[in-house]
């Protein structure tokens, strides 16, 4: 079933993702496209019922105010102008915004509320089968939400044509490699290849402090590993990836500077031998979870805490060392254990520890000791585009501090991050 679409044209607004999500919440599909889209390109998109020209503070690029082509103003596709010159902003009141969108989407555009996960899955299964044909797909299976939902969707579409590869790059949380093997190979009967690449990754990352370089190294090395595994298998032509919409948005647009590079957006080597299969690339995080539920995945997998593609590599801040990486892993395990024990596991969207490459003076065994500090981050969000800080009880923080400083080697301080997104990002790197 083809779903109706409202296109948001990016004229420099920072609220484009919010508007697209609000339209989807009405049951109508929405995508964000650049301001310089041509009328031919716009009409080539499926079932476009209307466009929203959405301007904002980034509308001036290289000294010139950007605008859409006159042919789009003149065409027969209904358009909503929240004046993109900034003179007539969106209503601040959520109720007024919803009313304005409902009137435009349903009354003016005549769109049908046919955006739902069942229709999305049916469309993606058809698209995957059309793209892949009788060839085979290799999927990087971390066991996180995104890769698990991609695996379930690919299994629905192509079954045994899928081979899942789990790479232990040494940057996973405590116990995760063992859990991935148990769940997917033993319980779900997936075609799973386990690759121990710990030394390979950590050797490549030795001495690299810049977070963007770390992400690109990790992303490129991942693809190299998959290429090697693919050579051992017959008929592998495609690489499945769990790219989602925030990954694409945060990696930069024509009017918005990149927040950060994602290992699966723009960090791939130029000689990539695979064609990509990215069925979740237009979904926000909560929609990925809804997709997983519709595919029949268990809650324990669907609502698993998000984990970045580069893993603990972006939580061992600065140049990665094996001892500090292990301290991140152990402190994170303590935090997760205490949050689960105190009823915060399902309440807080994401929580983790990070350790900067910074030592401070402390006291250990009645002697001066220069050791690391652990930073705790606990945030809540719906779409990963904005986030608020969880109000963790102070006595629990004191207990976690006592455990970390006594159980984790080389740590003498614990700090709690109070910064929302924005101005901070969810991760530190």
Short mmCIF file of C-alpha atoms in Angstrom, two decimals:
data_model
loop_
_atom_site.label_atom_id
_atom_site.label_comp_id
_atom_site.label_asym_id
_atom_site.label_seq_id
_atom_site.Cartn_x
_atom_site.Cartn_y
_atom_site.Cartn_z
CA UNK A 1 0.00 0.00 0.00
CA UNK A 2 1.49 3.33 -1.05
CA UNK A 3 1.32 5.89 1.70
CA UNK A 4 0.53 9.56 1.15
CA UNK A 5 3.42 11.93 1.83
CA UNK A 6 3.90 15.52 3.00
CA UNK A 7 7.33 16.88 2.06
CA UNK A 8 9.11 19.34 4.34
CA UNK A 9 11.48 21.51 2.31
CA UNK A 10 14.50 22.60 4.32
CA UNK A 11 14.92 26.36 4.18
CA UNK A 12 17.12 26.57 7.24
CA UNK A 13 14.80 25.63 10.09
CA UNK A 14 16.11 23.65 13.04
CA UNK A 15 12.57 22.34 13.62
CA UNK A 16 12.33 20.28 10.44
CA UNK A 17 12.59 16.92 12.27
CA UNK A 18 9.96 18.02 14.79
CA UNK A 19 7.52 19.03 12.04
CA UNK A 20 8.08 15.78 10.15
CA UNK A 21 7.42 13.83 13.35
CA UNK A 22 4.26 15.84 14.10
CA UNK A 23 2.92 15.00 10.64
CA UNK A 24 3.73 11.32 11.12
CA UNK A 25 1.95 11.45 14.48
CA UNK A 26 -1.18 12.43 12.53
CA UNK A 27 -0.86 9.18 10.59
CA UNK A 28 0.61 10.72 7.42
CA UNK A 29 4.12 9.97 6.18
CA UNK A 30 6.57 12.88 5.94
CA UNK A 31 10.13 13.34 4.71
CA UNK A 32 12.62 16.23 4.77
CA UNK A 33 14.18 17.26 1.45
CA UNK A 34 16.62 20.06 0.50
CA UNK A 35 15.43 23.47 -0.65
CA UNK A 36 16.94 23.08 -4.12
CA UNK A 37 14.87 20.06 -5.10
CA UNK A 38 13.48 20.45 -8.62
CA UNK A 39 9.82 20.13 -9.48
CA UNK A 40 10.62 16.99 -11.47
CA UNK A 41 12.37 15.45 -8.47
CA UNK A 42 9.52 16.46 -6.18
CA UNK A 43 6.88 14.92 -8.42
CA UNK A 44 8.96 11.74 -8.73
CA UNK A 45 8.50 11.12 -5.00
CA UNK A 46 5.61 8.73 -4.27
CA UNK A 47 2.17 10.15 -3.42
CA UNK A 48 3.21 13.71 -2.53
CA UNK A 49 0.06 15.47 -1.31
CA UNK A 50 1.63 18.73 -0.12
CA UNK A 51 4.82 20.58 0.78
CA UNK A 52 5.82 22.69 3.76
CA UNK A 53 8.35 25.44 3.09
CA UNK A 54 10.02 25.73 6.42
CA UNK A 55 12.52 28.53 6.99
CA UNK A 56 14.61 29.47 9.97
CA UNK A 57 17.87 30.85 11.33
CA UNK A 58 20.04 28.93 8.84
CA UNK A 59 18.27 30.26 5.74
CA UNK A 60 21.28 32.43 4.81
CA UNK A 61 23.98 30.29 3.21
CA UNK A 62 27.23 31.86 2.03
CA UNK A 63 25.68 35.32 2.40
CA UNK A 64 22.58 34.56 0.30
CA UNK A 65 19.06 33.82 1.51
CA UNK A 66 18.06 30.46 0.05
CA UNK A 67 14.66 29.75 -1.49
CA UNK A 68 12.90 27.05 -3.47
CA UNK A 69 12.56 27.23 -7.24
CA UNK A 70 9.73 29.40 -8.56
CA UNK A 71 8.32 26.36 -10.38
CA UNK A 72 7.50 24.80 -7.01
CA UNK A 73 5.60 27.93 -5.95
CA UNK A 74 3.71 27.83 -9.24
CA UNK A 75 2.87 24.10 -9.34
CA UNK A 76 -0.42 22.48 -8.36
CA UNK A 77 0.93 20.83 -5.19
CA UNK A 78 -0.53 22.55 -2.09
CA UNK A 79 2.10 24.44 -0.10
CA UNK A 80 2.15 25.72 3.47
CA UNK A 81 4.32 28.83 4.09
CA UNK A 82 5.40 29.53 7.87
CA UNK A 83 7.04 32.47 6.33
CA UNK A 84 10.54 31.19 5.63
CA UNK A 85 11.90 34.73 5.95
CA UNK A 86 11.18 34.41 9.67
CA UNK A 87 8.39 37.03 9.81
CA UNK A 88 5.59 34.62 10.63
CA UNK A 89 6.91 31.79 12.83
CA UNK A 90 5.11 28.56 13.68
CA UNK A 91 2.59 28.84 16.52
CA UNK A 92 4.40 28.28 19.80
CA UNK A 93 1.36 26.57 21.30
CA UNK A 94 1.38 22.83 20.56
CA UNK A 95 -2.39 22.74 20.21
CA UNK A 96 -2.38 25.57 17.66
CA UNK A 97 0.43 23.88 15.72
CA UNK A 98 -1.46 20.60 15.61
CA UNK A 99 -4.64 22.33 14.43
CA UNK A 100 -2.73 24.17 11.68
CA UNK A 101 -1.06 20.95 10.52
CA UNK A 102 -4.32 18.97 10.60
CA UNK A 103 -6.05 21.61 8.51
CA UNK A 104 -3.25 21.65 5.96
CA UNK A 105 -2.63 17.91 5.78
CA UNK A 106 -6.22 16.67 5.70
CA UNK A 107 -8.42 19.57 4.54
CA UNK A 108 -6.14 21.34 2.04
CA UNK A 109 -4.00 18.41 0.86
CA UNK A 110 -6.62 15.66 1.21
CA UNK A 111 -4.08 13.19 2.56
CA UNK A 112 -5.17 9.88 4.05
CA UNK A 113 -3.95 8.81 7.49
CA UNK A 114 -2.37 5.59 6.22
CA UNK A 115 1.09 5.86 7.80
CA UNK A 116 1.49 2.92 10.19
CA UNK A 117 4.01 0.20 10.85
CA UNK A 118 2.08 -2.58 9.14
CA UNK A 119 2.02 -0.57 5.91
CA UNK A 120 5.67 0.47 6.37
CA UNK A 121 6.76 -3.14 6.85
CA UNK A 122 4.76 -4.31 3.83
CA UNK A 123 6.33 -1.59 1.67
CA UNK A 124 9.86 -2.33 2.91
CA UNK A 125 9.50 -6.09 2.39
CA UNK A 126 8.49 -5.39 -1.21
CA UNK A 127 11.37 -2.94 -1.71
CA UNK A 128 13.94 -5.27 -0.14
CA UNK A 129 12.85 -8.21 -2.30
CA UNK A 130 12.97 -6.02 -5.38
CA UNK A 131 16.44 -4.71 -4.51
CA UNK A 132 18.03 -7.98 -3.38
CA UNK A 133 16.41 -10.48 -5.73
CA UNK A 134 17.96 -13.92 -5.23
CA UNK A 135 21.27 -12.57 -3.89
CA UNK A 136 22.51 -12.71 -0.30
CA UNK A 137 22.80 -9.99 2.34
CA UNK A 138 25.44 -9.60 5.03
CA UNK A 139 24.26 -7.80 8.16
CA UNK A 140 26.30 -6.29 10.96
CA UNK A 141 24.45 -7.56 14.01
CA UNK A 142 25.46 -5.79 17.21
CA UNK A 143 22.39 -6.93 19.12
CA UNK A 144 21.26 -3.33 19.60
CA UNK A 145 17.80 -2.10 18.71
CA UNK A 146 18.55 -0.89 15.19
CA UNK A 147 20.46 -3.94 13.96
CA UNK A 148 17.99 -6.32 15.62
CA UNK A 149 15.01 -4.68 13.90
CA UNK A 150 16.87 -4.68 10.58
CA UNK A 151 17.60 -8.39 11.06
CA UNK A 152 13.94 -9.16 11.77
CA UNK A 153 12.81 -7.13 8.75
CA UNK A 154 15.35 -8.80 6.45
CA UNK A 155 14.37 -12.23 7.74
CA UNK A 156 10.73 -11.37 6.98
CA UNK A 157 11.72 -10.32 3.45
CA UNK A 158 14.44 -12.77 2.38
CA UNK A 159 14.79 -15.44 5.09
CA UNK A 160 17.93 -17.58 4.76
CA UNK A 161 19.42 -15.23 2.19
CA UNK A 162 20.56 -13.24 5.23
CA UNK A 163 23.84 -13.93 7.03
CA UNK A 164 24.41 -12.02 10.28
CA UNK A 165 27.94 -11.13 11.38
CA UNK A 166 28.70 -10.17 14.94
CA UNK A 167 32.04 -8.41 15.28
CA UNK A 168 33.57 -8.17 18.72
CA UNK A 169 35.70 -5.07 18.27
CA UNK A 170 36.59 -4.82 21.94
CA UNK A 171 34.33 -1.79 22.36
CA UNK A 172 31.20 -3.61 23.54
CA UNK A 173 29.66 -3.48 27.00
CA UNK A 174 30.39 -6.17 29.56
CA UNK A 175 28.85 -9.52 28.59
CA UNK A 176 27.42 -8.34 25.29
CA UNK A 177 29.32 -10.57 22.86
CA UNK A 178 28.23 -13.66 24.79
CA UNK A 179 24.63 -12.42 24.95
CA UNK A 180 24.44 -11.73 21.20
CA UNK A 181 25.62 -15.24 20.38
CA UNK A 182 23.16 -16.80 22.82
CA UNK A 183 20.12 -14.82 21.66
CA UNK A 184 20.61 -14.85 17.90
CA UNK A 185 22.41 -18.13 17.26
CA UNK A 186 20.95 -20.29 20.02
CA UNK A 187 17.47 -18.83 20.48
CA UNK A 188 16.59 -17.27 17.11
CA UNK A 189 18.42 -19.80 14.91
CA UNK A 190 19.97 -17.05 12.80
CA UNK A 191 22.87 -17.63 10.41
CA UNK A 192 25.41 -15.99 12.70
CA UNK A 193 29.14 -15.59 12.17
CA UNK A 194 31.14 -14.48 15.24
CA UNK A 195 34.36 -12.54 14.57
CA UNK A 196 36.90 -11.79 17.32
CA UNK A 197 38.57 -8.61 16.08
CA UNK A 198 39.50 -6.99 19.41
CA UNK A 199 43.23 -6.62 18.79
CA UNK A 200 42.69 -5.55 15.20
CA UNK A 201 40.46 -2.60 16.16
CA UNK A 202 42.38 -1.48 19.22
CA UNK A 203 45.68 -1.53 17.31
CA UNK A 204 44.14 0.68 14.59
CA UNK A 205 42.82 3.11 17.23
CA UNK A 206 46.03 3.35 19.25
CA UNK A 207 47.00 6.99 19.78
CA UNK A 208 43.97 8.40 17.92
CA UNK A 209 42.31 11.10 20.05
CA UNK A 210 40.10 12.96 17.56
CA UNK A 211 36.51 11.61 17.87
CA UNK A 212 35.73 12.03 14.17
CA UNK A 213 38.85 10.08 13.22
CA UNK A 214 37.95 7.36 15.70
CA UNK A 215 34.44 7.05 14.23
CA UNK A 216 35.77 6.86 10.68
CA UNK A 217 38.43 4.29 11.61
CA UNK A 218 35.86 2.13 13.36
CA UNK A 219 33.38 2.45 10.49
CA UNK A 220 35.96 1.71 7.82
CA UNK A 221 37.41 -1.25 9.72
CA UNK A 222 33.92 -2.66 10.20
CA UNK A 223 33.41 -2.68 6.45
CA UNK A 224 36.80 -4.31 5.92
CA UNK A 225 35.85 -7.10 8.29
CA UNK A 226 32.56 -7.63 6.48
CA UNK A 227 34.31 -7.67 3.13
CA UNK A 228 36.59 -10.41 4.41
CA UNK A 229 33.68 -12.41 5.75
CA UNK A 230 31.79 -11.93 2.49
CA UNK A 231 34.68 -13.46 0.52
CA UNK A 232 34.18 -16.64 2.53
CA UNK A 233 30.53 -16.82 1.44
CA UNK A 234 28.99 -17.26 -1.98
CA UNK A 235 26.65 -14.71 -3.53
CA UNK A 236 27.02 -11.86 -1.01
CA UNK A 237 26.17 -8.67 -2.89
CA UNK A 238 24.53 -6.50 -0.26
CA UNK A 239 25.35 -5.04 3.15
CA UNK A 240 22.47 -4.45 5.56
CA UNK A 241 22.78 -1.47 7.90
CA UNK A 242 20.73 -0.04 10.74
CA UNK A 243 20.97 3.59 9.62
CA UNK A 244 18.06 5.63 11.01
CA UNK A 245 16.80 9.14 10.26
CA UNK A 246 18.60 10.99 13.12
CA UNK A 247 21.90 9.50 11.86
CA UNK A 248 21.33 11.15 8.49
CA UNK A 249 20.10 14.46 9.92
CA UNK A 250 22.96 14.79 12.44
CA UNK A 251 25.52 14.03 9.75
CA UNK A 252 24.63 17.37 8.13
CA UNK A 253 22.40 18.89 5.45
CA UNK A 254 22.82 21.75 3.00
CA UNK A 255 21.69 24.26 5.63
CA UNK A 256 22.63 22.51 8.88
CA UNK A 257 26.23 21.78 9.85
CA UNK A 258 27.05 18.24 10.88
CA UNK A 259 26.69 17.48 14.58
CA UNK A 260 28.87 14.40 14.16
CA UNK A 261 29.68 11.72 11.62
CA UNK A 262 27.93 8.41 12.10
CA UNK A 263 29.88 5.27 11.27
CA UNK A 264 27.16 4.26 8.80
CA UNK A 265 26.69 7.69 7.16
CA UNK A 266 29.56 9.12 5.14
CA UNK A 267 32.28 7.15 6.93
CA UNK A 268 32.40 4.23 4.48
CA UNK A 269 35.49 3.52 2.36
CA UNK A 270 35.33 4.60 -1.26
CA UNK A 271 36.07 1.09 -2.56
CA UNK A 272 33.03 -0.44 -0.86
CA UNK A 273 32.13 -3.59 -2.78
CA UNK A 274 28.57 -3.91 -1.45
CA UNK A 275 25.32 -2.23 -2.31
CA UNK A 276 23.65 -1.00 0.88
CA UNK A 277 20.29 -2.16 2.20
CA UNK A 278 19.03 0.40 4.75
CA UNK A 279 15.31 -0.21 5.35
CA UNK A 280 15.12 1.88 8.55
CA UNK A 281 16.87 5.00 7.24
CA UNK A 282 13.68 7.11 7.24
CA UNK A 283 12.54 6.13 10.76
CA UNK A 284 13.03 8.02 14.02
CA UNK A 285 14.13 6.00 17.04
CA UNK A 286 10.68 5.50 18.57
CA UNK A 287 9.39 4.39 15.15
CA UNK A 288 12.19 1.81 14.95
CA UNK A 289 10.95 0.37 18.25
CA UNK A 290 7.36 0.35 16.98
CA UNK A 291 8.57 -1.47 13.88
CA UNK A 292 10.30 -4.07 16.05
CA UNK A 293 7.12 -4.63 18.05
CA UNK A 294 5.10 -5.04 14.82
CA UNK A 295 7.65 -7.61 13.63
CA UNK A 296 7.14 -9.63 16.81
CA UNK A 297 10.46 -8.97 18.53
CA UNK A 298 10.40 -9.35 22.34
CA UNK A 299 10.26 -6.25 24.54
CA UNK A 300 13.67 -7.08 26.00
CA UNK A 301 15.15 -6.53 22.54
CA UNK A 302 12.93 -3.71 21.28
CA UNK A 303 13.41 -1.56 24.37
CA UNK A 304 17.07 -2.34 24.84
CA UNK A 305 19.10 0.74 25.69
CA UNK A 306 20.59 2.46 22.62
CA UNK A 307 24.28 1.94 22.01
CA UNK A 308 26.39 3.91 19.51
CA UNK A 309 27.93 2.11 16.55
CA UNK A 310 31.49 2.92 17.70
CA UNK A 311 30.55 1.50 21.11
CA UNK A 312 32.72 2.33 24.09
CA UNK A 313 35.18 3.91 21.66
CA UNK A 314 33.26 7.19 21.99
CA UNK A 315 32.97 6.81 25.77
CA UNK A 316 36.68 6.26 26.34
CA UNK A 317 37.26 9.92 25.58
CA UNK A 318 40.41 10.90 23.74
CA UNK A 319 43.01 8.32 22.70
CA UNK A 320 41.83 4.85 23.72
CA UNK A 321 43.98 2.82 26.08
CA UNK A 322 43.12 -0.73 27.07
CA UNK A 323 43.19 -0.09 30.80
CA UNK A 324 40.94 2.99 30.57
CA UNK A 325 38.63 1.16 28.16
CA UNK A 326 38.27 -1.63 30.71
CA UNK A 327 37.50 0.95 33.39
CA UNK A 328 34.71 2.34 31.18
CA UNK A 329 33.34 -1.18 30.69
CA UNK A 330 33.38 -2.04 34.40
CA UNK A 331 31.94 1.28 35.59
CA UNK A 332 29.18 1.05 32.97
CA UNK A 333 28.31 -2.46 34.20
CA UNK A 334 27.99 -1.17 37.76
CA UNK A 335 25.77 1.72 36.64
CA UNK A 336 23.47 -0.59 34.65
CA UNK A 337 23.28 -3.06 37.53
CA UNK A 338 22.32 -0.35 40.05
CA UNK A 339 19.78 1.29 37.72
CA UNK A 340 18.11 -2.09 37.18
CA UNK A 341 18.13 -2.83 40.90
CA UNK A 342 16.56 0.55 41.71
CA UNK A 343 13.77 0.60 39.11
CA UNK A 344 15.40 2.95 36.61
CA UNK A 345 16.19 0.40 33.87
CA UNK A 346 12.93 0.89 31.98
CA UNK A 347 12.40 4.49 33.07
CA UNK A 348 15.56 6.13 31.76
CA UNK A 349 16.08 6.09 27.99
CA UNK A 350 19.88 5.99 27.99
CA UNK A 351 22.51 5.92 30.70
CA UNK A 352 26.21 5.19 30.59
CA UNK A 353 29.62 6.12 31.89
CA UNK A 354 32.46 7.86 30.09
CA UNK A 355 36.07 8.43 31.13
CA UNK A 356 38.10 11.34 29.72
CA UNK A 357 41.84 11.12 29.28
CA UNK A 358 42.34 13.15 32.42
CA UNK A 359 43.76 12.24 35.79
CA UNK A 360 43.13 14.05 39.06
CA UNK A 361 44.75 13.85 42.46
CA UNK A 362 43.09 11.58 45.00
CA UNK A 363 43.88 9.33 47.93
CA UNK A 364 44.24 5.56 47.64
CA UNK A 365 45.47 3.42 50.55
CA UNK A 366 46.46 6.56 52.45
CA UNK A 367 48.70 7.67 49.61
CA UNK A 368 48.46 10.32 46.92
CA UNK A 369 47.11 8.76 43.71
CA UNK A 370 46.52 10.32 40.30
CA UNK A 371 43.58 8.44 38.77
CA UNK A 372 40.74 8.91 36.29
CA UNK A 373 37.27 10.33 36.82
CA UNK A 374 34.10 8.57 35.66
CA UNK A 375 31.28 10.71 34.23
CA UNK A 376 27.71 9.40 34.55
CA UNK A 377 25.16 10.43 31.92
CA UNK A 378 21.45 9.60 32.18
CA UNK A 379 19.00 11.15 29.70
CA UNK A 380 15.46 10.79 28.40
CA UNK A 381 14.28 11.44 24.84
CA UNK A 382 11.65 10.44 22.30
CA UNK A 383 13.48 10.88 19.02
CA UNK A 384 17.17 11.34 20.00
CA UNK A 385 17.09 14.86 18.56
CA UNK A 386 16.59 16.49 21.98
CA UNK A 387 17.11 15.05 25.46
CA UNK A 388 16.51 15.92 29.11
CA UNK A 389 18.56 14.82 32.12
CA UNK A 390 17.09 12.23 34.50
CA UNK A 391 16.76 13.35 38.11
CA UNK A 392 18.66 10.44 39.68
CA UNK A 393 18.21 10.25 43.48
CA UNK A 394 21.25 11.63 45.26
CA UNK A 395 21.58 8.70 47.64
CA UNK A 396 21.69 6.33 44.66
CA UNK A 397 24.40 8.44 43.05
CA UNK A 398 26.39 8.28 46.29
CA UNK A 399 26.03 4.47 46.36
CA UNK A 400 27.09 4.14 42.72
CA UNK A 401 30.05 6.44 43.40
CA UNK A 402 31.16 4.28 46.32
CA UNK A 403 30.97 1.12 44.20
CA UNK A 404 32.80 2.56 41.22
CA UNK A 405 35.63 4.12 43.22
CA UNK A 406 36.14 0.92 45.21
CA UNK A 407 35.61 -1.69 42.46
CA UNK A 408 36.99 -0.11 39.29
CA UNK A 409 40.76 0.00 39.06
CA UNK A 410 42.30 3.42 38.40
CA UNK A 411 39.23 5.57 39.23
CA UNK A 412 39.08 8.01 42.15
CA UNK A 413 36.22 10.37 41.19
CA UNK A 414 32.65 10.12 39.85
CA UNK A 415 30.90 13.09 38.20
CA UNK A 416 27.26 13.49 37.07
CA UNK A 417 26.49 15.30 33.81
CA UNK A 418 23.58 17.79 34.10
CA UNK A 419 23.63 18.99 30.47
CA UNK A 420 20.54 18.51 28.25
CA UNK A 421 20.57 18.16 24.45
CA UNK A 422 21.05 20.84 23.25
CA UNK A 423 23.51 22.26 24.26
CA UNK A 424 25.19 18.91 24.80
CA UNK A 425 24.78 15.84 22.62
CA UNK A 426 23.75 12.52 24.12
CA UNK A 427 27.24 11.11 23.68
CA UNK A 428 30.39 13.04 24.56
CA UNK A 429 32.09 12.31 21.24
#
